[in-house]
Amino acid sequence: MAGQRKLISLCMIVKDEEKHLPNCLTSVRGVVDEIIVVDTGSKDRTVEIAQSFGATVIRAEWEQHFSKARNIGLDQARGEWILFLDADESLDAAGGGQLRVWAQDEEQMALLLQVRNVIGDEESAGSTVHPVLRMFRNAEKHRFEGRIHEQIAAVILRGNPEAKFQMTDVVIHHYGYRAQEVLEKNKLERNMKLLQFALAEEPSNTFHHYNIGVEFLRRGEADKALDAFRRARGSQEFAHLNYAHLVVKYEVRSLHALEKWAEAAEVAAEGTSRYPDYTDMWHYWALSLAQLGSLREAAQTAEHALELAGAPAHYHTEEGIGTYRTAYLLGRINEALLDEQGLVSAYVAALRQQPSLLPPLFRLCRYFHAAGEEERLLAVLAARIGCPNEGAVRKLAAVMLASGCPVAAADWLRWQADLQEQPEHRRLLREQAGAIELQDYSGFPLPDELAQQLVRDAEWSIGDGSGERERGNRAVTARQWWLRADQWLAKHQQLRQAGQAGRASLRKDAVQLARLLLPGEEGW
């Protein structure tokens, strides 16, 4: 690019990133005008890969300080703008052109991009989304600060308090908080060590207390996390922090992990007053109320979260909150209330928003199975659940089988066969219906396989990702959930049929049901 205008410089720090670096650098082709890579001691093919993409590679000693490493790259960058990414990130294909357009706007000093932290092994397995300053004007005074979780925004504003920061909808996909990546990189231990160094240097730094709280929460040390978040919330500058809403939410989630539901409800209620449009806060308030047995108030709170839908772009949010996760939570609450119309509506809403998700579909099937009303299950599914292809039809039949509804599964397959346009699909579905009637289930996933998928569907992160240790502490198999839920649900059906005589017991058992059906740390 010699002799040509360099608009955007990509600056990175890397070490042993041969696995991720090609994907990252491929994602910025045609977007950036130069690539500056600071390598802090790679022993794999990282340097070779970077150079194959035309990058300038600078070898530097790792000094346990992220800002120092980043600033080495900034000193060499010649672009008018700096874009910074990590090797385990990639720029969304739709966003590159937008960045070059924004870079032509002379009024802007920095751009906030939407970082989507992918949690599971597949992108559909859940994510968190939050806006982060990732692109800024290249200037001699614009240098990063902080040993870890390095920052640039405060530096820019100190030099120019009127600087304009533009929120964009450009997405960065981040894969570094998948469980396997966390283990391979030993990120929990690395981050904790650097944060302890940083706190020793700046013991009153609110940002450090917040970040160490996040690390404690990932490690499953909720009591220490709670203390750190409360220290952050008690700082004089708290009300003016752009991440203050996160501090409050993580305080609530720490209290959930400690099963301090009353305190969690109190903090969440305060959070909704402070941030009335923050959907996540309403969702976690609803969950807190449900665990306390305040079911009707919990249902109303969850309904409000659904009305808000997704959180505004300036908040950190979790995928599914305000949509399918909150709808599923509402369904669980309505089960405890024995509100059949409400639970059906909520579960159907969750399925329409996330058709691949098994838990709401499974709960629908189990509810009607426990009620002895499989014929009504078929009517509900036929009227309200669409199956776009033969594979989806079979998946739903498999869930019916795992739910103990073989008659409904066979009837479902025959009804769907009549709707298929291709003769081969019609024949296959009819054959499978006949096999079910002969108790031959070999053409469908075994219940244990569905149970494993249910567990995967229900694993949700804390913050930007959950460590293996924290996940192991709260893992409950789907089979255990089913047994608990079904025992209470069957008892409810009996009490409902008993009428007035069972009303007092019904109310008491409804509270117990809610506590059994709502695994607090999952957010379901």
Short mmCIF file of C-alpha atoms in Angstrom, two decimals:
data_model
loop_
_atom_site.label_atom_id
_atom_site.label_comp_id
_atom_site.label_asym_id
_atom_site.label_seq_id
_atom_site.Cartn_x
_atom_site.Cartn_y
_atom_site.Cartn_z
CA MET A 1 0.00 0.00 0.00
CA ALA A 2 3.07 2.25 -0.26
CA GLY A 3 2.20 5.66 -1.60
CA GLN A 4 -1.49 5.12 -1.01
CA ARG A 5 -3.67 6.52 1.74
CA LYS A 6 -3.88 4.18 4.73
CA LEU A 7 -7.34 4.61 6.18
CA ILE A 8 -7.55 1.75 8.70
CA SER A 9 -4.74 -0.08 10.48
CA LEU A 10 -5.51 -3.38 12.19
CA CYS A 11 -3.40 -3.75 15.34
CA MET A 12 -3.16 -7.06 17.19
CA ILE A 13 -1.15 -8.77 19.93
CA VAL A 14 -0.78 -12.55 19.59
CA LYS A 15 0.92 -15.61 21.00
CA ASP A 16 0.52 -19.15 19.66
CA GLU A 17 -2.62 -18.36 17.66
CA GLU A 18 -2.15 -20.52 14.55
CA LYS A 19 -5.59 -22.06 15.21
CA HIS A 20 -7.54 -18.80 15.10
CA LEU A 21 -5.43 -16.25 13.24
CA PRO A 22 -6.33 -17.26 9.65
CA ASN A 23 -10.05 -16.79 10.31
CA CYS A 24 -9.46 -13.41 11.93
CA LEU A 25 -7.25 -12.03 9.18
CA THR A 26 -9.48 -13.40 6.42
CA SER A 27 -12.41 -11.50 7.94
CA VAL A 28 -10.67 -8.11 7.49
CA ARG A 29 -9.57 -8.53 3.87
CA GLY A 30 -10.63 -5.49 1.90
CA VAL A 31 -11.44 -3.63 5.12
CA VAL A 32 -8.06 -2.66 6.55
CA ASP A 33 -5.12 -1.09 4.72
CA GLU A 34 -2.35 -2.50 6.89
CA ILE A 35 -1.92 -5.14 9.58
CA ILE A 36 0.43 -4.69 12.54
CA VAL A 37 0.93 -7.82 14.66
CA VAL A 38 2.87 -7.77 17.93
CA ASP A 39 3.98 -11.33 18.73
CA THR A 40 4.85 -11.97 22.37
CA GLY A 41 6.66 -15.28 21.99
CA SER A 42 4.82 -17.67 19.67
CA LYS A 43 6.32 -21.14 19.24
CA ASP A 44 3.88 -22.30 16.56
CA ARG A 45 3.19 -21.00 13.01
CA THR A 46 1.56 -17.74 14.15
CA VAL A 47 4.28 -15.44 12.74
CA GLU A 48 4.37 -17.30 9.43
CA ILE A 49 0.60 -17.08 9.07
CA ALA A 50 0.56 -13.35 9.89
CA GLN A 51 3.25 -12.65 7.31
CA SER A 52 1.35 -14.65 4.68
CA PHE A 53 -1.46 -12.09 5.05
CA GLY A 54 1.00 -9.23 4.50
CA ALA A 55 1.26 -8.27 8.17
CA THR A 56 4.14 -6.38 9.69
CA VAL A 57 5.23 -8.58 12.62
CA ILE A 58 6.96 -7.07 15.65
CA ARG A 59 8.48 -9.47 18.17
CA ALA A 60 8.22 -8.25 21.76
CA GLU A 61 8.79 -9.70 25.20
CA TRP A 62 5.62 -10.30 27.23
CA GLU A 63 5.73 -8.09 30.32
CA GLN A 64 2.44 -9.25 31.93
CA HIS A 65 0.87 -6.02 30.66
CA PHE A 66 -1.64 -5.89 27.79
CA SER A 67 -1.48 -2.13 27.26
CA LYS A 68 2.29 -2.10 26.84
CA ALA A 69 2.02 -4.80 24.18
CA ARG A 70 -0.82 -3.03 22.33
CA ASN A 71 0.97 0.31 22.36
CA ILE A 72 4.02 -1.21 20.64
CA GLY A 73 1.78 -1.88 17.65
CA LEU A 74 0.21 1.59 17.76
CA ASP A 75 3.65 3.16 17.51
CA GLN A 76 4.11 1.49 14.10
CA ALA A 77 0.62 2.05 12.67
CA ARG A 78 0.26 4.57 9.85
CA GLY A 79 -3.48 4.39 9.26
CA GLU A 80 -5.80 7.26 10.08
CA TRP A 81 -7.85 4.88 12.22
CA ILE A 82 -6.88 2.00 14.50
CA LEU A 83 -9.03 -1.15 14.57
CA PHE A 84 -7.98 -3.66 17.23
CA LEU A 85 -8.99 -7.31 17.36
CA ASP A 86 -7.82 -10.45 19.13
CA ALA A 87 -6.88 -13.54 17.17
CA ASP A 88 -9.96 -15.43 18.41
CA GLU A 89 -12.25 -12.76 16.95
CA SER A 90 -13.54 -12.10 13.46
CA LEU A 91 -15.27 -9.16 11.84
CA ASP A 92 -18.76 -9.96 10.63
CA ALA A 93 -18.91 -10.05 6.85
CA ALA A 94 -21.65 -7.42 6.74
CA GLY A 95 -19.69 -4.91 8.79
CA GLY A 96 -16.51 -4.21 6.84
CA GLY A 97 -17.98 -1.80 4.34
CA GLN A 98 -19.73 0.10 7.14
CA LEU A 99 -16.43 0.63 8.95
CA ARG A 100 -14.86 2.25 5.92
CA VAL A 101 -17.89 4.52 5.55
CA TRP A 102 -17.73 5.56 9.22
CA ALA A 103 -13.99 6.18 8.86
CA GLN A 104 -14.78 8.93 6.32
CA ASP A 105 -16.82 10.83 8.93
CA GLU A 106 -14.52 13.57 10.18
CA GLU A 107 -16.72 14.34 13.20
CA GLN A 108 -16.24 10.94 14.83
CA MET A 109 -13.35 10.19 17.16
CA ALA A 110 -14.15 6.54 17.95
CA LEU A 111 -16.56 3.75 17.01
CA LEU A 112 -18.26 1.23 19.28
CA LEU A 113 -18.76 -2.21 17.73
CA GLN A 114 -21.04 -4.99 18.99
CA VAL A 115 -18.91 -7.81 20.43
CA ARG A 116 -20.80 -11.09 20.32
CA ASN A 117 -19.22 -13.60 22.71
CA VAL A 118 -20.10 -17.09 21.49
CA ILE A 119 -20.40 -19.44 24.46
CA GLY A 120 -21.12 -22.96 23.23
CA ASP A 121 -19.52 -25.22 20.67
CA GLU A 122 -21.98 -23.99 18.06
CA GLU A 123 -23.01 -20.40 17.48
CA SER A 124 -26.62 -21.35 18.23
CA ALA A 125 -25.61 -22.47 21.73
CA GLY A 126 -25.86 -18.98 23.22
CA SER A 127 -23.97 -15.72 23.37
CA THR A 128 -23.70 -12.38 25.08
CA VAL A 129 -23.61 -9.09 23.20
CA HIS A 130 -22.23 -5.76 24.32
CA PRO A 131 -20.88 -2.57 22.68
CA VAL A 132 -17.14 -1.99 22.96
CA LEU A 133 -14.89 0.78 21.64
CA ARG A 134 -12.81 -1.06 19.04
CA MET A 135 -11.87 1.60 16.48
CA PHE A 136 -10.46 5.06 17.11
CA ARG A 137 -8.49 7.80 15.38
CA ASN A 138 -4.76 7.28 15.30
CA ALA A 139 -3.07 10.00 17.33
CA GLU A 140 0.18 10.16 19.25
CA LYS A 141 -1.61 10.67 22.58
CA HIS A 142 -4.06 7.83 22.02
CA ARG A 143 -2.39 5.00 23.90
CA PHE A 144 -3.92 2.17 25.95
CA GLU A 145 -3.97 2.11 29.75
CA GLY A 146 -4.33 -0.82 32.13
CA ARG A 147 -2.46 -4.05 32.79
CA ILE A 148 -5.51 -6.15 31.76
CA HIS A 149 -8.84 -5.27 30.13
CA GLU A 150 -6.95 -2.35 28.65
CA GLN A 151 -8.87 0.84 27.94
CA ILE A 152 -8.60 3.71 25.45
CA ALA A 153 -11.87 5.66 25.87
CA ALA A 154 -10.81 7.58 29.00
CA VAL A 155 -7.54 8.56 27.34
CA ILE A 156 -9.33 10.00 24.32
CA LEU A 157 -11.81 11.92 26.49
CA ARG A 158 -9.05 13.38 28.65
CA GLY A 159 -7.51 14.90 25.58
CA ASN A 160 -10.85 15.96 24.09
CA PRO A 161 -13.89 15.95 26.45
CA GLU A 162 -16.16 16.74 23.47
CA ALA A 163 -14.98 13.75 21.44
CA LYS A 164 -17.82 11.94 19.64
CA PHE A 165 -18.11 8.18 20.04
CA GLN A 166 -20.44 6.57 17.49
CA MET A 167 -22.45 3.45 18.32
CA THR A 168 -22.56 1.10 15.33
CA ASP A 169 -24.27 -2.23 14.62
CA VAL A 170 -21.07 -3.73 13.19
CA VAL A 171 -20.51 -7.13 14.84
CA ILE A 172 -17.32 -8.76 16.05
CA HIS A 173 -17.64 -12.50 16.74
CA HIS A 174 -15.55 -13.60 19.72
CA TYR A 175 -14.92 -17.31 20.29
CA GLY A 176 -12.41 -17.15 23.16
CA TYR A 177 -14.89 -17.88 25.96
CA ARG A 178 -15.95 -21.28 24.71
CA ALA A 179 -15.23 -23.78 27.46
CA GLN A 180 -12.49 -25.59 25.56
CA GLU A 181 -10.75 -22.34 24.63
CA VAL A 182 -10.77 -21.18 28.25
CA LEU A 183 -9.17 -24.47 29.33
CA GLU A 184 -6.55 -24.52 26.58
CA LYS A 185 -5.45 -20.96 27.22
CA ASN A 186 -5.80 -21.20 31.01
CA LYS A 187 -7.54 -17.84 30.80
CA LEU A 188 -9.11 -17.92 34.25
CA GLU A 189 -5.75 -18.26 36.02
CA ARG A 190 -4.02 -15.79 33.68
CA ASN A 191 -6.70 -13.13 34.11
CA MET A 192 -6.86 -13.57 37.87
CA LYS A 193 -3.10 -13.19 38.20
CA LEU A 194 -3.00 -10.00 36.14
CA LEU A 195 -6.01 -8.53 37.95
CA GLN A 196 -4.40 -9.18 41.31
CA PHE A 197 -1.29 -7.35 40.07
CA ALA A 198 -3.48 -4.48 38.86
CA LEU A 199 -5.37 -4.23 42.17
CA ALA A 200 -2.11 -4.19 44.10
CA GLU A 201 -1.05 -1.23 41.96
CA GLU A 202 -4.44 0.55 42.10
CA PRO A 203 -6.46 -0.81 45.04
CA SER A 204 -9.25 1.76 44.64
CA ASN A 205 -9.74 1.23 40.88
CA THR A 206 -13.43 0.45 40.35
CA PHE A 207 -12.86 -1.19 36.98
CA HIS A 208 -10.42 -3.66 38.50
CA HIS A 209 -12.91 -4.63 41.22
CA TYR A 210 -15.60 -5.17 38.60
CA ASN A 211 -13.35 -7.33 36.42
CA ILE A 212 -12.07 -9.45 39.28
CA GLY A 213 -15.70 -9.99 40.28
CA VAL A 214 -16.41 -11.36 36.80
CA GLU A 215 -13.45 -13.74 37.11
CA PHE A 216 -14.58 -14.96 40.54
CA LEU A 217 -18.06 -15.58 39.15
CA ARG A 218 -16.61 -17.62 36.28
CA ARG A 219 -14.59 -19.66 38.77
CA GLY A 220 -17.70 -20.45 40.81
CA GLU A 221 -16.59 -18.32 43.78
CA ALA A 222 -19.83 -16.36 44.05
CA ASP A 223 -19.18 -15.03 47.57
CA LYS A 224 -15.94 -13.35 46.46
CA ALA A 225 -17.63 -12.12 43.28
CA LEU A 226 -20.42 -10.54 45.31
CA ASP A 227 -17.92 -8.70 47.50
CA ALA A 228 -16.08 -7.37 44.43
CA PHE A 229 -19.24 -6.15 42.73
CA ARG A 230 -20.43 -4.44 45.90
CA ARG A 231 -17.07 -2.70 46.22
CA ALA A 232 -17.49 -1.46 42.66
CA ARG A 233 -21.06 -0.34 43.32
CA GLY A 234 -19.96 1.54 46.42
CA SER A 235 -17.45 3.73 44.59
CA GLN A 236 -18.09 7.45 44.25
CA GLU A 237 -17.91 7.28 40.46
CA PHE A 238 -20.33 4.37 40.12
CA ALA A 239 -23.35 6.30 38.80
CA HIS A 240 -21.28 7.65 35.90
CA LEU A 241 -19.75 4.36 34.77
CA ASN A 242 -20.82 3.06 31.37
CA TYR A 243 -20.74 -0.49 32.74
CA ALA A 244 -22.70 0.28 35.93
CA HIS A 245 -25.70 -1.72 34.70
CA LEU A 246 -23.44 -4.77 34.41
CA VAL A 247 -22.19 -4.41 37.97
CA VAL A 248 -25.79 -4.51 39.22
CA LYS A 249 -26.74 -7.46 37.03
CA TYR A 250 -23.71 -9.48 38.10
CA GLU A 251 -24.46 -8.68 41.73
CA VAL A 252 -27.89 -10.23 41.17
CA ARG A 253 -26.38 -13.26 39.49
CA SER A 254 -23.90 -13.70 42.33
CA LEU A 255 -26.80 -13.70 44.77
CA HIS A 256 -28.56 -16.29 42.60
CA ALA A 257 -25.50 -18.54 42.77
CA LEU A 258 -25.58 -18.19 46.56
CA GLU A 259 -29.36 -18.87 46.55
CA LYS A 260 -30.01 -15.56 48.31
CA TRP A 261 -33.22 -15.00 46.40
CA ALA A 262 -34.72 -12.25 48.58
CA GLU A 263 -31.58 -10.12 48.31
CA ALA A 264 -31.41 -10.82 44.60
CA ALA A 265 -35.00 -9.67 44.13
CA GLU A 266 -34.31 -6.48 46.09
CA VAL A 267 -31.18 -5.61 44.06
CA ALA A 268 -32.89 -6.48 40.76
CA ALA A 269 -35.90 -4.32 41.63
CA GLU A 270 -33.55 -1.43 42.36
CA GLY A 271 -31.83 -2.14 39.04
CA THR A 272 -35.07 -1.89 37.09
CA SER A 273 -35.72 1.50 38.70
CA ARG A 274 -32.26 2.70 37.71
CA TYR A 275 -32.36 1.11 34.22
CA PRO A 276 -36.05 0.74 33.33
CA ASP A 277 -35.34 -0.24 29.70
CA TYR A 278 -32.74 -2.90 30.58
CA THR A 279 -34.47 -6.16 29.72
CA ASP A 280 -31.91 -8.39 31.43
CA MET A 281 -32.64 -6.79 34.80
CA TRP A 282 -36.37 -7.50 34.48
CA HIS A 283 -35.65 -11.08 33.45
CA TYR A 284 -33.48 -11.74 36.50
CA TRP A 285 -35.96 -9.99 38.78
CA ALA A 286 -38.65 -12.36 37.48
CA LEU A 287 -36.41 -15.36 38.16
CA SER A 288 -35.69 -14.12 41.70
CA LEU A 289 -39.40 -13.67 42.43
CA ALA A 290 -40.20 -17.12 41.06
CA GLN A 291 -37.65 -18.72 43.36
CA LEU A 292 -39.23 -16.90 46.29
CA GLY A 293 -42.62 -18.31 45.33
CA SER A 294 -44.07 -14.91 44.32
CA LEU A 295 -45.33 -16.52 41.15
CA ARG A 296 -47.91 -14.03 39.92
CA GLU A 297 -45.57 -11.11 40.43
CA ALA A 298 -42.84 -13.13 38.71
CA ALA A 299 -45.12 -13.79 35.73
CA GLN A 300 -45.99 -10.09 35.42
CA THR A 301 -42.31 -9.16 35.58
CA ALA A 302 -41.37 -11.70 32.91
CA GLU A 303 -44.21 -10.44 30.72
CA HIS A 304 -42.81 -6.93 31.01
CA ALA A 305 -39.38 -8.20 29.96
CA LEU A 306 -41.00 -9.75 26.88
CA GLU A 307 -42.72 -6.45 26.10
CA LEU A 308 -39.34 -4.68 26.22
CA ALA A 309 -37.91 -7.35 23.88
CA GLY A 310 -34.13 -7.14 23.34
CA ALA A 311 -32.11 -4.65 25.35
CA PRO A 312 -31.04 -1.38 23.67
CA ALA A 313 -27.63 -1.47 21.99
CA HIS A 314 -25.76 0.40 24.72
CA TYR A 315 -26.38 -2.40 27.25
CA HIS A 316 -24.57 -5.69 27.70
CA THR A 317 -27.18 -8.37 27.09
CA GLU A 318 -27.48 -12.13 26.81
CA GLU A 319 -28.91 -13.90 23.80
CA GLY A 320 -32.53 -14.91 24.31
CA ILE A 321 -33.33 -12.51 27.14
CA GLY A 322 -36.43 -10.58 26.15
CA THR A 323 -37.20 -13.31 23.61
CA TYR A 324 -37.01 -17.10 23.84
CA ARG A 325 -35.22 -17.43 27.20
CA THR A 326 -37.66 -15.10 28.90
CA ALA A 327 -40.62 -16.79 27.17
CA TYR A 328 -39.40 -20.15 28.47
CA LEU A 329 -39.00 -18.72 31.98
CA LEU A 330 -42.57 -17.44 31.78
CA GLY A 331 -43.74 -20.87 30.67
CA ARG A 332 -42.10 -22.49 33.70
CA ILE A 333 -43.73 -19.95 36.01
CA ASN A 334 -47.13 -20.53 34.39
CA GLU A 335 -46.69 -24.27 34.87
CA ALA A 336 -46.33 -23.65 38.59
CA LEU A 337 -49.44 -21.46 38.49
CA LEU A 338 -51.34 -24.18 36.61
CA ASP A 339 -52.12 -21.56 33.98
CA GLU A 340 -52.50 -23.85 30.98
CA GLN A 341 -53.29 -21.12 28.47
CA GLY A 342 -50.35 -19.06 29.71
CA LEU A 343 -47.83 -21.88 29.63
CA VAL A 344 -48.87 -22.97 26.14
CA SER A 345 -48.59 -19.40 24.83
CA ALA A 346 -45.19 -18.89 26.46
CA TYR A 347 -43.68 -22.17 25.28
CA VAL A 348 -45.00 -21.66 21.76
CA ALA A 349 -43.51 -18.14 21.73
CA ALA A 350 -40.14 -19.57 22.79
CA LEU A 351 -40.28 -22.14 20.00
CA ARG A 352 -41.23 -19.59 17.37
CA GLN A 353 -38.30 -17.40 18.39
CA GLN A 354 -35.81 -20.30 18.60
CA PRO A 355 -37.21 -23.36 16.75
CA SER A 356 -34.14 -25.51 17.44
CA LEU A 357 -34.54 -25.31 21.21
CA LEU A 358 -35.74 -28.51 22.89
CA PRO A 359 -36.69 -27.55 26.49
CA PRO A 360 -39.95 -25.65 25.72
CA LEU A 361 -41.05 -28.36 23.29
CA PHE A 362 -40.29 -31.05 25.85
CA ARG A 363 -42.20 -29.24 28.60
CA LEU A 364 -45.25 -28.89 26.37
CA CYS A 365 -45.25 -32.61 25.67
CA ARG A 366 -44.71 -33.56 29.29
CA TYR A 367 -47.44 -31.25 30.49
CA PHE A 368 -50.11 -32.83 28.32
CA HIS A 369 -48.73 -36.32 29.02
CA ALA A 370 -49.02 -35.78 32.79
CA ALA A 371 -52.54 -34.43 32.25
CA GLY A 372 -53.48 -37.54 30.27
CA GLU A 373 -54.48 -35.33 27.33
CA GLU A 374 -52.25 -36.39 24.45
CA GLU A 375 -55.00 -35.70 21.93
CA ARG A 376 -54.99 -32.04 23.01
CA LEU A 377 -51.22 -31.97 22.57
CA LEU A 378 -51.66 -32.82 18.91
CA ALA A 379 -54.27 -30.11 18.49
CA VAL A 380 -51.99 -27.49 20.03
CA LEU A 381 -48.99 -28.51 17.95
CA ALA A 382 -50.99 -28.68 14.75
CA ALA A 383 -52.50 -25.24 15.28
CA ARG A 384 -49.47 -23.36 16.60
CA ILE A 385 -46.21 -25.08 15.66
CA GLY A 386 -44.94 -25.03 12.10
CA CYS A 387 -42.52 -27.68 10.80
CA PRO A 388 -40.64 -26.39 7.76
CA ASN A 389 -39.30 -29.77 6.66
CA GLU A 390 -39.41 -33.52 7.18
CA GLY A 391 -36.47 -33.36 9.59
CA ALA A 392 -38.31 -30.98 11.90
CA VAL A 393 -41.35 -33.27 11.86
CA ARG A 394 -39.22 -36.22 12.95
CA LYS A 395 -37.50 -34.18 15.65
CA LEU A 396 -40.82 -33.25 17.18
CA ALA A 397 -41.95 -36.89 17.05
CA ALA A 398 -38.72 -37.89 18.83
CA VAL A 399 -39.45 -35.43 21.64
CA MET A 400 -42.95 -36.90 21.96
CA LEU A 401 -41.44 -40.36 22.29
CA ALA A 402 -38.97 -39.20 24.93
CA SER A 403 -41.90 -37.56 26.74
CA GLY A 404 -43.82 -40.83 26.93
CA CYS A 405 -46.31 -40.00 24.17
CA PRO A 406 -45.86 -42.74 21.51
CA VAL A 407 -49.51 -42.66 20.39
CA ALA A 408 -49.34 -38.91 19.83
CA ALA A 409 -46.01 -39.33 18.00
CA ALA A 410 -47.47 -41.87 15.56
CA ASP A 411 -50.59 -39.78 14.96
CA TRP A 412 -48.40 -36.70 14.43
CA LEU A 413 -46.28 -38.44 11.80
CA ARG A 414 -49.32 -39.65 9.88
CA TRP A 415 -50.94 -36.22 9.92
CA GLN A 416 -47.72 -34.57 8.75
CA ALA A 417 -47.25 -37.23 6.05
CA ASP A 418 -50.47 -36.06 4.40
CA LEU A 419 -49.02 -32.54 4.21
CA GLN A 420 -45.76 -33.51 2.49
CA GLU A 421 -45.40 -32.65 -1.18
CA GLN A 422 -42.76 -35.25 -1.99
CA PRO A 423 -43.99 -38.89 -2.16
CA GLU A 424 -40.75 -40.18 -0.65
CA HIS A 425 -41.21 -38.02 2.45
CA ARG A 426 -44.82 -39.12 2.80
CA ARG A 427 -43.79 -42.76 2.58
CA LEU A 428 -40.97 -42.36 5.10
CA LEU A 429 -43.14 -40.63 7.71
CA ARG A 430 -45.90 -43.25 7.38
CA GLU A 431 -43.38 -46.06 7.76
CA GLN A 432 -41.99 -44.45 10.88
CA ALA A 433 -45.48 -44.03 12.32
CA GLY A 434 -46.07 -47.75 11.77
CA ALA A 435 -42.74 -48.61 13.40
CA ILE A 436 -43.69 -46.60 16.50
CA GLU A 437 -46.93 -48.55 16.81
CA LEU A 438 -44.82 -51.74 16.78
CA GLN A 439 -42.65 -50.19 19.53
CA ASP A 440 -39.69 -49.93 17.17
CA TYR A 441 -38.04 -46.60 17.98
CA SER A 442 -34.74 -47.28 16.20
CA GLY A 443 -35.36 -44.52 13.63
CA PHE A 444 -35.34 -41.83 16.32
CA PRO A 445 -32.78 -40.40 18.77
CA LEU A 446 -32.70 -42.30 22.03
CA PRO A 447 -34.04 -40.45 25.09
CA ASP A 448 -30.53 -40.16 26.53
CA GLU A 449 -29.34 -38.42 23.37
CA LEU A 450 -32.21 -35.95 23.65
CA ALA A 451 -31.32 -35.48 27.31
CA GLN A 452 -27.78 -34.51 26.34
CA GLN A 453 -29.10 -31.95 23.86
CA LEU A 454 -31.43 -30.57 26.51
CA VAL A 455 -28.47 -30.07 28.82
CA ARG A 456 -26.53 -28.31 26.04
CA ASP A 457 -29.52 -26.09 25.28
CA ALA A 458 -29.86 -25.14 28.93
CA GLU A 459 -26.21 -24.25 29.59
CA TRP A 460 -25.95 -20.49 29.84
CA SER A 461 -22.94 -18.40 30.65
CA ILE A 462 -22.30 -16.01 33.45
CA GLY A 463 -21.18 -12.72 31.96
CA ASP A 464 -18.80 -13.18 29.07
CA GLY A 465 -18.47 -16.93 29.49
CA SER A 466 -18.44 -19.62 32.15
CA GLY A 467 -15.50 -21.74 33.16
CA GLU A 468 -15.57 -25.51 33.33
CA ARG A 469 -15.31 -25.43 37.12
CA GLU A 470 -18.33 -23.15 37.54
CA ARG A 471 -20.38 -25.14 35.07
CA GLY A 472 -19.57 -28.41 36.81
CA ASN A 473 -20.70 -27.04 40.15
CA ARG A 474 -24.22 -26.36 38.88
CA ALA A 475 -24.75 -29.03 36.27
CA VAL A 476 -28.01 -30.96 36.64
CA THR A 477 -28.87 -33.66 34.14
CA ALA A 478 -31.98 -33.28 32.05
CA ARG A 479 -33.15 -36.66 33.30
CA GLN A 480 -33.18 -35.38 36.89
CA TRP A 481 -35.12 -32.32 35.78
CA TRP A 482 -37.68 -34.51 34.06
CA LEU A 483 -38.21 -36.75 37.08
CA ARG A 484 -38.61 -33.86 39.49
CA ALA A 485 -40.89 -31.87 37.23
CA ASP A 486 -43.04 -34.84 36.28
CA GLN A 487 -43.56 -35.97 39.86
CA TRP A 488 -44.84 -32.55 40.87
CA LEU A 489 -46.78 -32.01 37.69
CA ALA A 490 -48.63 -35.31 38.05
CA LYS A 491 -49.49 -34.41 41.62
CA HIS A 492 -50.79 -31.04 40.46
CA GLN A 493 -53.06 -32.67 37.94
CA GLN A 494 -54.52 -34.88 40.65
CA LEU A 495 -55.05 -31.91 42.97
CA ARG A 496 -56.69 -29.90 40.22
CA GLN A 497 -59.11 -32.72 39.53
CA ALA A 498 -59.86 -32.91 43.27
CA GLY A 499 -61.14 -29.33 43.09
CA GLN A 500 -61.77 -27.30 46.26
CA ALA A 501 -60.49 -30.01 48.61
CA GLY A 502 -56.98 -29.71 47.24
CA ARG A 503 -56.77 -25.93 46.90
CA ALA A 504 -54.63 -25.25 50.00
CA SER A 505 -52.19 -28.02 49.14
CA LEU A 506 -52.17 -26.84 45.58
CA ARG A 507 -50.89 -23.41 46.50
CA LYS A 508 -48.19 -24.86 48.72
CA ASP A 509 -47.09 -27.35 46.11
CA ALA A 510 -47.06 -24.68 43.39
CA VAL A 511 -44.32 -22.87 45.28
CA GLN A 512 -42.33 -26.09 45.61
CA LEU A 513 -42.81 -26.79 41.91
CA ALA A 514 -41.45 -23.39 40.94
CA ARG A 515 -38.31 -23.95 42.98
CA LEU A 516 -37.75 -27.37 41.47
CA LEU A 517 -38.42 -26.32 37.90
CA LEU A 518 -36.31 -23.17 37.81
CA PRO A 519 -32.57 -23.87 37.98
CA GLY A 520 -31.47 -20.42 39.08
CA GLU A 521 -28.04 -20.16 37.52
CA GLU A 522 -29.30 -21.16 34.09
CA GLY A 523 -31.63 -18.18 33.89
CA TRP A 524 -34.44 -20.46 32.76
#
